[in-house]
Structure formats: structure tokens, C-alpha cells
Tab-separated table of C-alpha atoms in Angstrom:
chain	number	residue	atom	x	y	z
A	1	UNK	CA	-83.387	-21.561	-1.223
A	2	UNK	CA	-80.083	-23.971	-0.431
A	3	UNK	CA	-80.728	-27.256	-1.475
A	4	UNK	CA	-79.845	-30.245	0.360
A	5	UNK	CA	-76.268	-30.895	0.317
A	6	UNK	CA	-74.799	-33.909	-1.683
A	7	UNK	CA	-71.832	-35.776	-0.562
A	8	UNK	CA	-68.348	-34.085	-1.276
A	9	UNK	CA	-66.272	-35.383	-3.995
A	10	UNK	CA	-62.507	-36.166	-3.457
A	11	UNK	CA	-59.311	-37.239	-5.868
A	12	UNK	CA	-59.260	-41.085	-6.001
A	13	UNK	CA	-55.271	-41.192	-5.199
A	14	UNK	CA	-52.294	-39.086	-3.609
A	15	UNK	CA	-50.798	-38.998	-7.377
A	16	UNK	CA	-54.206	-38.031	-8.803
A	17	UNK	CA	-54.110	-34.809	-6.382
A	18	UNK	CA	-50.358	-34.094	-6.966
A	19	UNK	CA	-50.907	-34.210	-10.754
A	20	UNK	CA	-54.155	-32.210	-10.558
A	21	UNK	CA	-52.355	-29.389	-8.412
A	22	UNK	CA	-49.204	-29.429	-10.840
A	23	UNK	CA	-51.828	-29.178	-13.874
A	24	UNK	CA	-52.968	-25.927	-12.152
A	25	UNK	CA	-49.439	-24.493	-11.825
A	26	UNK	CA	-48.006	-25.526	-14.862
A	27	UNK	CA	-49.889	-23.303	-17.770
A	28	UNK	CA	-50.028	-20.249	-19.311
A	29	UNK	CA	-48.035	-18.731	-16.415
A	30	UNK	CA	-45.102	-20.459	-17.313
A	31	UNK	CA	-45.494	-20.903	-20.995
A	32	UNK	CA	-46.457	-17.489	-21.666
A	33	UNK	CA	-45.777	-14.860	-18.649
A	34	UNK	CA	-42.578	-16.461	-17.475
A	35	UNK	CA	-40.412	-15.766	-20.792
A	36	UNK	CA	-41.650	-12.425	-21.450
A	37	UNK	CA	-41.328	-11.331	-17.740
A	38	UNK	CA	-37.753	-12.764	-17.710
A	39	UNK	CA	-36.732	-10.923	-20.896
A	40	UNK	CA	-38.200	-7.875	-19.480
A	41	UNK	CA	-36.549	-7.834	-16.132
A	42	UNK	CA	-32.761	-8.930	-16.947
A	43	UNK	CA	-33.209	-12.595	-17.779
A	44	UNK	CA	-31.474	-14.159	-15.072
A	45	UNK	CA	-32.027	-11.060	-12.445
A	46	UNK	CA	-35.455	-12.134	-12.456
A	47	UNK	CA	-35.012	-15.734	-12.465
A	48	UNK	CA	-33.195	-15.076	-9.051
A	49	UNK	CA	-36.018	-13.502	-6.959
A	50	UNK	CA	-38.084	-15.744	-8.805
A	51	UNK	CA	-36.907	-19.094	-7.690
A	52	UNK	CA	-36.282	-17.315	-3.885
A	53	UNK	CA	-40.206	-16.893	-3.974
A	54	UNK	CA	-41.108	-19.871	-5.668
A	55	UNK	CA	-39.092	-22.095	-2.669
A	56	UNK	CA	-40.444	-19.495	0.047
A	57	UNK	CA	-44.250	-20.095	-1.384
A	58	UNK	CA	-43.980	-23.455	-1.839
A	59	UNK	CA	-43.033	-24.079	1.857
A	60	UNK	CA	-45.687	-21.450	3.201
A	61	UNK	CA	-48.358	-20.809	0.839
A	62	UNK	CA	-49.153	-23.836	-1.184
A	63	UNK	CA	-48.804	-26.186	2.032
A	64	UNK	CA	-50.984	-23.615	3.952
A	65	UNK	CA	-53.814	-23.580	1.443
A	66	UNK	CA	-53.542	-27.369	0.749
A	67	UNK	CA	-54.195	-27.718	4.325
A	68	UNK	CA	-56.395	-24.776	4.952
A	69	UNK	CA	-59.316	-26.408	2.257
A	70	UNK	CA	-58.599	-29.880	3.640
A	71	UNK	CA	-59.162	-29.072	7.346
A	72	UNK	CA	-62.442	-26.877	6.479
A	73	UNK	CA	-63.705	-29.431	3.841
A	74	UNK	CA	-64.844	-26.555	1.482
A	75	UNK	CA	-63.541	-23.832	-0.560
A	76	UNK	CA	-62.680	-20.431	0.188
A	77	UNK	CA	-66.008	-19.139	0.800
A	78	UNK	CA	-66.817	-22.052	3.073
A	79	UNK	CA	-63.728	-21.945	4.975
A	80	UNK	CA	-63.677	-18.341	5.747
A	81	UNK	CA	-67.315	-18.347	6.834
A	82	UNK	CA	-66.024	-21.196	9.223
A	83	UNK	CA	-63.151	-19.904	10.543
A	84	UNK	CA	-64.923	-16.021	11.145
A	85	UNK	CA	-68.027	-17.727	12.813
A	86	UNK	CA	-65.858	-19.809	15.142
A	87	UNK	CA	-63.977	-16.585	16.037
A	88	UNK	CA	-67.038	-14.591	16.943
A	89	UNK	CA	-66.896	-12.198	13.791
A	90	UNK	CA	-69.168	-13.849	11.266
A	91	UNK	CA	-68.710	-10.611	8.842
A	92	UNK	CA	-65.323	-11.420	8.233
A	93	UNK	CA	-66.470	-14.448	6.128
A	94	UNK	CA	-67.487	-12.282	3.562
A	95	UNK	CA	-63.923	-11.608	2.803
A	96	UNK	CA	-64.095	-15.231	1.319
A	97	UNK	CA	-65.504	-13.533	-1.707
A	98	UNK	CA	-62.424	-11.874	-2.651
A	99	UNK	CA	-60.301	-15.041	-3.652
A	100	UNK	CA	-63.530	-16.547	-5.368
A	101	UNK	CA	-63.798	-13.206	-7.540
A	102	UNK	CA	-60.354	-13.054	-8.216
A	103	UNK	CA	-60.066	-16.552	-9.304
A	104	UNK	CA	-63.083	-15.806	-11.678
A	105	UNK	CA	-61.246	-12.893	-13.165
A	106	UNK	CA	-58.013	-14.104	-13.619
A	107	UNK	CA	-59.434	-17.378	-15.143
A	108	UNK	CA	-62.120	-15.009	-17.606
A	109	UNK	CA	-58.575	-13.643	-18.876
A	110	UNK	CA	-56.954	-16.648	-19.281
A	111	UNK	CA	-59.315	-18.118	-20.928
A	112	UNK	CA	-58.571	-15.750	-23.768
A	113	UNK	CA	-55.069	-16.818	-24.212
A	114	UNK	CA	-56.283	-20.249	-24.418
A	115	UNK	CA	-58.345	-19.205	-27.240
A	116	UNK	CA	-55.272	-18.294	-28.971
A	117	UNK	CA	-53.580	-21.287	-28.449
A	118	UNK	CA	-56.238	-23.313	-29.411
A	119	UNK	CA	-56.556	-21.318	-32.856
A	120	UNK	CA	-52.607	-21.742	-33.291
A	121	UNK	CA	-52.992	-25.465	-32.626
A	122	UNK	CA	-55.504	-25.630	-35.338
A	123	UNK	CA	-53.508	-23.176	-37.756
A	124	UNK	CA	-50.394	-25.499	-37.298
A	125	UNK	CA	-52.478	-28.592	-38.487
A	126	UNK	CA	-53.829	-26.758	-41.684
A	127	UNK	CA	-50.812	-24.869	-42.231
A	128	UNK	CA	-51.946	-21.600	-42.073
A	129	UNK	CA	-49.440	-20.844	-39.299
A	130	UNK	CA	-46.725	-20.839	-42.100
A	131	UNK	CA	-48.508	-19.047	-44.960
A	132	UNK	CA	-49.220	-16.152	-43.139
A	133	UNK	CA	-46.304	-14.004	-41.018
A	134	UNK	CA	-46.368	-14.659	-37.666
A	135	UNK	CA	-46.587	-10.923	-36.776
A	136	UNK	CA	-49.711	-10.710	-38.986
A	137	UNK	CA	-51.263	-13.883	-37.693
A	138	UNK	CA	-50.817	-12.504	-34.135
A	139	UNK	CA	-52.234	-8.918	-35.026
A	140	UNK	CA	-55.292	-10.618	-36.676
A	141	UNK	CA	-55.846	-13.066	-33.794
A	142	UNK	CA	-54.932	-10.578	-30.904
A	143	UNK	CA	-58.024	-7.830	-31.632
A	144	UNK	CA	-61.082	-7.032	-30.321
A	145	UNK	CA	-63.350	-9.973	-31.321
A	146	UNK	CA	-60.847	-11.199	-33.375
A	147	UNK	CA	-60.790	-14.946	-31.862
A	148	UNK	CA	-64.423	-15.465	-30.539
A	149	UNK	CA	-64.785	-19.031	-31.794
A	150	UNK	CA	-61.439	-20.191	-30.480
A	151	UNK	CA	-62.256	-18.502	-27.294
A	152	UNK	CA	-65.667	-20.251	-26.979
A	153	UNK	CA	-64.272	-23.663	-28.198
A	154	UNK	CA	-61.683	-23.710	-25.609
A	155	UNK	CA	-64.386	-22.734	-22.912
A	156	UNK	CA	-66.331	-25.091	-23.753
A	157	UNK	CA	-63.910	-28.172	-23.825
A	158	UNK	CA	-62.892	-26.437	-20.115
A	159	UNK	CA	-66.054	-26.686	-19.009
A	160	UNK	CA	-67.231	-29.751	-20.443
A	161	UNK	CA	-64.403	-31.586	-18.527
A	162	UNK	CA	-65.403	-29.772	-15.494
A	163	UNK	CA	-68.858	-30.993	-15.765
A	164	UNK	CA	-67.855	-34.543	-15.067
A	165	UNK	CA	-66.545	-33.808	-11.784
A	166	UNK	CA	-63.349	-34.079	-9.520
A	167	UNK	CA	-61.926	-37.707	-10.200
A	168	UNK	CA	-63.146	-38.296	-13.695
A	169	UNK	CA	-62.747	-35.103	-15.279
A	170	UNK	CA	-60.015	-32.818	-13.598
A	171	UNK	CA	-58.227	-35.782	-12.064
A	172	UNK	CA	-58.224	-37.970	-14.961
A	173	UNK	CA	-57.829	-35.559	-17.934
A	174	UNK	CA	-54.369	-33.954	-15.439
A	175	UNK	CA	-53.221	-37.509	-15.246
A	176	UNK	CA	-53.029	-37.691	-18.960
A	177	UNK	CA	-52.022	-33.791	-20.360
A	178	UNK	CA	-49.556	-33.180	-17.846
A	179	UNK	CA	-46.984	-35.979	-19.106
A	180	UNK	CA	-47.268	-35.035	-22.593
A	181	UNK	CA	-46.626	-31.600	-21.777
A	182	UNK	CA	-43.607	-32.067	-20.408
A	183	UNK	CA	-42.393	-34.782	-22.977
A	184	UNK	CA	-43.157	-32.381	-25.759
A	185	UNK	CA	-41.303	-29.656	-24.205
A	186	UNK	CA	-38.089	-31.464	-23.712
A	187	UNK	CA	-38.204	-32.366	-27.166
A	188	UNK	CA	-38.844	-28.860	-28.321
A	189	UNK	CA	-36.012	-27.655	-25.853
A	190	UNK	CA	-33.439	-30.298	-27.559
A	191	UNK	CA	-34.407	-28.409	-31.150
A	192	UNK	CA	-33.919	-25.422	-29.990
A	193	UNK	CA	-30.561	-26.165	-28.685
A	194	UNK	CA	-29.442	-26.729	-32.047
A	195	UNK	CA	-30.333	-23.319	-33.460
A	196	UNK	CA	-27.330	-21.081	-34.616
A	197	UNK	CA	-27.478	-18.199	-32.291
A	198	UNK	CA	-29.294	-19.839	-29.494
A	199	UNK	CA	-25.866	-19.603	-27.038
A	200	UNK	CA	-26.739	-16.303	-26.205
A	201	UNK	CA	-29.835	-16.763	-24.834
A	202	UNK	CA	-28.582	-19.125	-22.763
A	203	UNK	CA	-26.170	-16.477	-21.497
A	204	UNK	CA	-29.039	-14.116	-21.449
A	205	UNK	CA	-30.941	-16.501	-18.962
A	206	UNK	CA	-28.347	-17.517	-16.631
A	207	UNK	CA	-26.099	-14.535	-16.497
A	208	UNK	CA	-27.448	-11.795	-14.552
A	209	UNK	CA	-27.876	-8.142	-15.351
A	210	UNK	CA	-27.418	-7.049	-11.646
A	211	UNK	CA	-28.972	-3.512	-12.335
A	212	UNK	CA	-32.392	-5.268	-12.491
A	213	UNK	CA	-32.203	-6.411	-9.041
A	214	UNK	CA	-32.257	-2.935	-7.778
A	215	UNK	CA	-35.577	-2.018	-9.375
A	216	UNK	CA	-38.380	-2.868	-7.015
A	217	UNK	CA	-40.923	-3.969	-10.371
A	218	UNK	CA	-38.151	-6.729	-10.822
A	219	UNK	CA	-38.847	-8.212	-7.183
A	220	UNK	CA	-42.579	-7.556	-7.464
A	221	UNK	CA	-43.223	-9.036	-10.367
A	222	UNK	CA	-41.362	-11.956	-9.864
A	223	UNK	CA	-43.304	-12.417	-6.346
A	224	UNK	CA	-46.459	-11.727	-8.536
A	225	UNK	CA	-45.457	-14.369	-10.866
A	226	UNK	CA	-44.691	-16.922	-8.110
A	227	UNK	CA	-48.036	-16.590	-6.770
A	228	UNK	CA	-49.722	-16.564	-10.012
A	229	UNK	CA	-47.837	-19.562	-10.954
A	230	UNK	CA	-47.905	-21.696	-7.947
A	231	UNK	CA	-52.068	-21.110	-7.575
A	232	UNK	CA	-51.682	-19.453	-4.490
A	233	UNK	CA	-54.252	-16.797	-4.130
A	234	UNK	CA	-56.846	-18.293	-1.474
A	235	UNK	CA	-58.602	-19.995	-4.201
A	236	UNK	CA	-58.057	-23.115	-6.266
A	237	UNK	CA	-55.561	-24.713	-3.765
A	238	UNK	CA	-57.992	-24.378	-1.115
A	239	UNK	CA	-60.449	-26.128	-3.505
A	240	UNK	CA	-58.109	-28.922	-4.377
A	241	UNK	CA	-57.049	-29.500	-0.904
A	242	UNK	CA	-60.524	-29.796	0.116
A	243	UNK	CA	-61.105	-32.789	-1.890
A	244	UNK	CA	-57.910	-34.328	-0.538
A	245	UNK	CA	-58.390	-37.367	2.080
A	246	UNK	CA	-56.698	-36.716	5.574
A	247	UNK	CA	-53.904	-39.527	5.077
A	248	UNK	CA	-51.993	-37.654	2.446
A	249	UNK	CA	-48.896	-35.373	3.681
A	250	UNK	CA	-49.246	-32.088	2.049
A	251	UNK	CA	-45.675	-30.842	2.791
A	252	UNK	CA	-44.490	-33.336	0.378
A	253	UNK	CA	-47.313	-32.559	-2.131
A	254	UNK	CA	-46.298	-29.106	-2.128
A	255	UNK	CA	-42.627	-29.725	-2.649
A	256	UNK	CA	-43.427	-31.944	-5.687
A	257	UNK	CA	-45.772	-29.075	-7.358
A	258	UNK	CA	-43.144	-26.332	-6.742
A	259	UNK	CA	-40.540	-28.360	-8.060
A	260	UNK	CA	-42.232	-29.129	-11.341
A	261	UNK	CA	-43.683	-26.233	-11.671
A	262	UNK	CA	-40.543	-24.273	-11.868
A	263	UNK	CA	-39.133	-27.124	-13.910
A	264	UNK	CA	-42.027	-25.982	-16.511
A	265	UNK	CA	-40.957	-22.438	-16.286
A	266	UNK	CA	-37.364	-23.267	-17.132
A	267	UNK	CA	-38.442	-25.675	-19.751
A	268	UNK	CA	-40.636	-22.675	-21.068
A	269	UNK	CA	-37.317	-20.298	-20.846
A	270	UNK	CA	-35.031	-22.568	-22.529
A	271	UNK	CA	-37.348	-22.793	-25.245
A	272	UNK	CA	-38.379	-19.156	-26.027
A	273	UNK	CA	-35.638	-16.952	-24.590
A	274	UNK	CA	-32.930	-18.587	-27.014
A	275	UNK	CA	-35.213	-18.703	-29.914
A	276	UNK	CA	-35.461	-15.040	-29.716
A	277	UNK	CA	-31.810	-14.479	-29.489
A	278	UNK	CA	-31.510	-17.193	-32.617
A	279	UNK	CA	-33.969	-14.938	-34.629
A	280	UNK	CA	-32.729	-11.645	-33.514
A	281	UNK	CA	-35.946	-10.723	-32.055
A	282	UNK	CA	-36.629	-8.304	-29.146
A	283	UNK	CA	-36.345	-10.241	-26.067
A	284	UNK	CA	-38.519	-7.963	-23.820
A	285	UNK	CA	-41.006	-7.447	-26.594
A	286	UNK	CA	-43.816	-9.132	-24.185
A	287	UNK	CA	-46.582	-11.260	-24.673
A	288	UNK	CA	-46.502	-11.899	-28.639
A	289	UNK	CA	-42.915	-13.790	-28.090
A	290	UNK	CA	-45.058	-17.044	-27.896
A	291	UNK	CA	-47.075	-16.336	-30.821
A	292	UNK	CA	-44.904	-14.915	-33.037
A	293	UNK	CA	-40.913	-16.097	-32.272
A	294	UNK	CA	-41.992	-20.011	-31.901
A	295	UNK	CA	-43.559	-20.195	-35.078
A	296	UNK	CA	-40.416	-19.076	-36.719
A	297	UNK	CA	-38.631	-21.783	-34.947
A	298	UNK	CA	-41.122	-24.414	-36.253
A	299	UNK	CA	-40.838	-23.048	-39.964
A	300	UNK	CA	-37.278	-23.781	-39.539
A	301	UNK	CA	-37.529	-27.595	-38.403
A	302	UNK	CA	-38.156	-30.707	-40.319
A	303	UNK	CA	-41.905	-31.700	-40.067
A	304	UNK	CA	-42.770	-28.043	-39.066
A	305	UNK	CA	-46.332	-28.483	-38.768
A	306	UNK	CA	-46.158	-31.779	-36.992
A	307	UNK	CA	-44.109	-30.444	-34.332
A	308	UNK	CA	-45.848	-26.957	-34.179
A	309	UNK	CA	-49.193	-28.978	-33.723
A	310	UNK	CA	-47.494	-30.840	-30.909
A	311	UNK	CA	-46.020	-28.134	-29.459
A	312	UNK	CA	-49.437	-26.104	-29.252
A	313	UNK	CA	-51.564	-28.826	-28.300
A	314	UNK	CA	-49.468	-29.613	-25.233
A	315	UNK	CA	-49.534	-25.621	-24.556
A	316	UNK	CA	-53.422	-26.098	-24.684
A	317	UNK	CA	-53.195	-29.147	-22.283
A	318	UNK	CA	-51.181	-27.142	-20.000
A	319	UNK	CA	-53.376	-24.085	-19.987
A	320	UNK	CA	-56.820	-25.653	-19.554
A	321	UNK	CA	-55.585	-27.768	-16.356
A	322	UNK	CA	-54.611	-24.329	-14.811
A	323	UNK	CA	-57.944	-23.081	-16.293
A	324	UNK	CA	-60.004	-26.096	-14.533
A	325	UNK	CA	-58.105	-25.019	-11.207
A	326	UNK	CA	-59.365	-21.460	-11.513
A	327	UNK	CA	-62.597	-21.831	-12.574
A	328	UNK	CA	-63.327	-24.720	-9.964
A	329	UNK	CA	-63.269	-21.985	-6.969
A	330	UNK	CA	-66.494	-20.031	-8.251
A	331	UNK	CA	-68.183	-23.515	-9.138
A	332	UNK	CA	-67.074	-25.179	-5.902
A	333	UNK	CA	-68.727	-21.479	-4.034
A	334	UNK	CA	-71.733	-22.055	-5.789
A	335	UNK	CA	-72.074	-25.805	-4.798
A	336	UNK	CA	-71.267	-24.911	-1.428
A	337	UNK	CA	-73.466	-22.142	-0.650
A	338	UNK	CA	-76.332	-22.713	-2.525
A	339	UNK	CA	-76.509	-26.350	-2.783
A	340	UNK	CA	-76.402	-26.262	-6.573
A	341	UNK	CA	-75.697	-29.604	-8.575
A	342	UNK	CA	-72.497	-29.302	-10.145
A	343	UNK	CA	-73.574	-29.047	-13.792
A	344	UNK	CA	-75.972	-26.386	-12.861
A	345	UNK	CA	-72.928	-24.139	-11.157
A	346	UNK	CA	-70.770	-25.089	-14.108
A	347	UNK	CA	-73.205	-23.632	-16.468
A	348	UNK	CA	-73.499	-20.334	-14.417
A	349	UNK	CA	-69.693	-19.762	-14.306
A	350	UNK	CA	-69.966	-20.610	-18.092
A	351	UNK	CA	-71.963	-18.058	-18.808
A	352	UNK	CA	-70.379	-15.307	-16.996
A	353	UNK	CA	-67.083	-16.339	-18.407
A	354	UNK	CA	-68.279	-16.234	-21.583
A	355	UNK	CA	-70.451	-13.096	-21.411
A	356	UNK	CA	-67.380	-10.985	-19.890
A	357	UNK	CA	-64.602	-12.616	-21.747
A	358	UNK	CA	-65.982	-11.908	-25.126
A	359	UNK	CA	-65.208	-7.757	-24.385
A	360	UNK	CA	-61.313	-8.399	-23.527
A	361	UNK	CA	-59.812	-10.229	-26.376
A	362	UNK	CA	-57.945	-7.549	-27.582
A	363	UNK	CA	-54.169	-8.440	-26.625
A	364	UNK	CA	-53.612	-4.909	-24.777
A	365	UNK	CA	-56.435	-5.091	-22.676
A	366	UNK	CA	-56.240	-8.787	-21.581
A	367	UNK	CA	-52.371	-8.233	-20.959
A	368	UNK	CA	-53.758	-5.107	-18.788
A	369	UNK	CA	-56.629	-7.055	-17.316
A	370	UNK	CA	-54.100	-10.016	-16.266
A	371	UNK	CA	-51.517	-7.512	-14.744
A	372	UNK	CA	-54.161	-6.210	-12.689
A	373	UNK	CA	-55.590	-9.240	-11.170
A	374	UNK	CA	-52.052	-10.835	-10.591
A	375	UNK	CA	-50.403	-8.243	-8.567
A	376	UNK	CA	-53.459	-6.592	-6.931
A	377	UNK	CA	-55.815	-9.471	-6.417
A	378	UNK	CA	-54.070	-12.452	-6.435
A	379	UNK	CA	-51.652	-11.734	-3.610
A	380	UNK	CA	-54.535	-10.110	-1.749
A	381	UNK	CA	-56.701	-13.730	-1.911
A	382	UNK	CA	-53.511	-15.121	-0.489
A	383	UNK	CA	-52.861	-12.702	1.959
A	384	UNK	CA	-56.734	-12.859	3.176
A	385	UNK	CA	-56.360	-16.756	3.106
A	386	UNK	CA	-53.239	-16.763	5.126
A	387	UNK	CA	-54.466	-14.105	7.733
A	388	UNK	CA	-57.828	-16.198	8.224
A	389	UNK	CA	-55.858	-19.551	8.658
A	390	UNK	CA	-52.643	-18.375	11.059
A	391	UNK	CA	-54.331	-15.304	12.925
A	392	UNK	CA	-57.703	-15.793	12.884
A	393	UNK	CA	-58.196	-19.457	13.359
A	394	UNK	CA	-57.928	-20.940	16.792
A	395	UNK	CA	-54.234	-21.330	18.116
A	396	UNK	CA	-52.602	-24.290	16.623
A	397	UNK	CA	-55.316	-25.346	14.009
A	398	UNK	CA	-52.965	-24.158	10.886
A	399	UNK	CA	-49.754	-27.042	12.606
A	400	UNK	CA	-52.567	-29.504	13.284
A	401	UNK	CA	-53.996	-28.981	9.751
A	402	UNK	CA	-50.553	-29.502	8.016
A	403	UNK	CA	-49.341	-32.231	10.272
A	404	UNK	CA	-52.211	-34.426	9.550
A	405	UNK	CA	-51.171	-37.499	7.425
A	406	UNK	CA	-47.787	-36.438	8.177
A	407	UNK	CA	-45.492	-39.110	9.571
A	408	UNK	CA	-42.536	-36.632	10.350
A	409	UNK	CA	-43.290	-33.690	13.243
A	410	UNK	CA	-43.173	-30.060	11.848
A	411	UNK	CA	-40.390	-28.167	13.107
A	412	UNK	CA	-40.226	-25.031	15.130
A	413	UNK	CA	-39.883	-23.274	11.906
A	414	UNK	CA	-43.460	-23.441	11.250
A	415	UNK	CA	-45.294	-20.506	13.053
A	416	UNK	CA	-42.274	-18.159	12.290
A	417	UNK	CA	-42.098	-18.877	8.551
A	418	UNK	CA	-45.922	-18.932	7.911
A	419	UNK	CA	-47.460	-16.750	10.740
A	420	UNK	CA	-45.014	-13.987	10.646
A	421	UNK	CA	-42.711	-14.250	7.646
A	422	UNK	CA	-45.143	-15.234	5.076
A	423	UNK	CA	-47.714	-13.059	5.964
A	424	UNK	CA	-45.907	-10.198	6.376
A	425	UNK	CA	-43.724	-10.676	2.911
A	426	UNK	CA	-47.391	-11.123	1.134
A	427	UNK	CA	-48.662	-7.644	2.797
A	428	UNK	CA	-45.611	-6.432	1.588
A	429	UNK	CA	-45.819	-7.259	-2.058
A	430	UNK	CA	-49.187	-6.214	-2.103
A	431	UNK	CA	-48.294	-2.885	-1.124
A	432	UNK	CA	-45.240	-2.744	-3.196
A	433	UNK	CA	-47.428	-3.921	-6.267
A	434	UNK	CA	-49.752	-1.461	-5.914
A	435	UNK	CA	-46.879	1.766	-5.492
A	436	UNK	CA	-44.517	-0.033	-8.385
A	437	UNK	CA	-46.275	-2.698	-9.919
A	438	UNK	CA	-47.959	-0.581	-12.449
A	439	UNK	CA	-50.007	-2.613	-15.211
A	440	UNK	CA	-47.505	-2.739	-17.859
């Protein structure tokens, strides 16, 4: 039986909300996925469609999802159900399960990588990172059941923070973790720039290999990366929006989120790609770039243990801020649908995440898992949320929801860009992902 509803939590400030959304966007999608996708698809040739997609999604996707959650005062499951009921088609409300399940699935895969990062942090502190070859350390880590303890520790820290609540847990931790992340990545970027041979990496990153732009996969993965990176999935951003007060301008917030997310991705690329060239490693080698290349970089630096520990701690901060956003969707759904106390909802999601995640710890398996979710499920969740807001909801609701808290009136561009362009592009990317995306 559904328990009595409790007062809905809110972010305490606009800045706290922005920092939480930046934290949700800035994570392993920037540090782990972006550099190796850039390496696989022609450097700047991948960067060009990625930036285009981020700008487009920042205007349409992030704004829409923030506003959707706020106007409905609930996450995707509740928001879909409200719109469906008001439209006279209540069965459409069950579509809200897609972004909820998608968010949980990507979080489960993501948490495996968070465990790897945590292991590397402690290996930096005790020096094991430099006593073993980086290839051997990664092989020992990214095997089935190779990092169970670190995986569970990462989940434990994440859920402990989330159990405290939205304001005291999620908001407070993002306000500390995000500035630390950017500060230490800037330090590392400067250090990498001094490595002999790094200039070839900058050339690769900023001089396009135009042939890659002719490949559908480059565009499909760029848009999929943008969806994943900006947390446009009809899930976490909708939930965070539901915790937002009515006097905040979501357009301004979305611009900041898109800007800082892009900065984080570029910072990561400016660290990893030049380092790959400096050590003459394979720029298209995939996920191991982060875990093989960077230990070699740290090994060449004075105070190597200190800098490695700082980097992996900052990466861990970025990772769990995104992980909190992903897990918040199923947690909020359990609270809204069944009236569960927050800690009970957190415990249920934690048990599911641990039980499933332990079986996908192998590097190849988790890579395929995350590719499938990011190409097929994430865009589908975003598409369904956009259709519900821009097509199924009453005419004018989307404009009203976005205009709320904004002094400057939305221009005539809003409906064509959101109701038509964004929905059609999202549909196209989903179809292209099925035919061209693959899982490799």
C-alpha cells in the first residue's frame, strides 16, 4: 500500500542546483568516454559534431527536462503519468519506466568504472600504481570479479551521501567536489603540456581528419556522447528539475551546465590525448587510455604519488556526482510511486545495483553494456520525455514551464527548435544508433 506522501525536498539555492546539474553532467562521460571516443573517431572530426550537439541539446534538451520536472513537481515516472492522465491516455504513463530503468542500468555500469577509479586512487597513495606496469594493473582490475571490494566501496560512499537527502547530501557534496575537480584538472593539463611530444596530441585534437565526418558512426556516437554527458535522458535532469523552485531561470542554468560540461570534456581531452602521443601509445585503444596512459604520465612527474592521488580523487568526485544523479531517478520513482522513506528507497536501489553490477565487472562486458545503454536507451528516454512535454502535454505548457522564473520572454524559436527539430533529431539519432551505432 502506498504510504502517505512526504513534503518534497528542494535545492536550497540556484547555485546549489546549478552545481548539482554540472556535477551530474561532468563525470566519467568526460574523463573516460570522451577521450577515447575522440581518439577512435578522428580527433577534431569527433569534436566538431560533439560541440554542435552539446549546443543544440543545451538549448533544447536540458532546458526542456529541467522545466518538465519542475512544472510537474515529480520525476519522469510521475511526470509521464500526470501528462498521460490529463491527455485521456493513461496507459502512456507506463512509458515513464523507460527513462527510470535506463538511468538505473547506466548507473550500474558506471559504478563499475567508479570502483576502478577508487582502486587507482588508493594504488596511488600506497605506490602500487608505480610498482606494477600500468597494463598489468589494468588487466588485473578490469576482469570478472577483479574489483568487487572497490566497486562495493564506491557504491557505499555514493548511497551514504544520497541517504542524507537532496540539500544536505547531493547539493552540499557537489558544491565541494566540482571546484576541486576543475582545479586539479587544470594543474594536470599544464603538466601534460610540458611533456616532450605532446604537441602532436594537440594537432590530433584540433586538426580534423575530415574522412571521419563522412562516417555515420562519428555523428551517432557524438550525439550519443552529448546525450550521456549532458544527462539528457528523460531521467536525472527531470528529477533535479522537480527539486527546483519556481523563481529560477532554467535557460540560464542550462547554458551554464552545457558550458562547464564542455569545458570538462575538453580539459580531459587536453590531458589524455597529448599524453597518449607523448608516450607513443595507441590513441584509438579505447577505455584503457585513462587507466594505462595517465599512470605513465604521473610516473614522469615529481611527487608522482601526490599528483596521481589528487587526480584520481578528483576523478572519483566527478564520477560519484554523476552517479548520484543517475541513481536519483529510480530512488525518486520509488518515493513517489510507493511513498517509501528516502532511506528505504536508497537501500532497495543499492541492493539492485550491487547484485547486478557484480556480474558485469569485466572491462569488455561493462564497455558493451554502457555502449548499448548510451546508444539505444538514453536517446529513447530523452525522445519519450520530449514527446510527452512538447506533443502530449496541453498546448503551451512547455513554453509556460520554461518561461517560469525567466524575466526575458522566450522568442519565436522555441516551438520550432523543441517540438520539431529536437524531437526529430532525437528520433533520427535513435534510428541511426540501431543501424550504425553498434556496441564496439
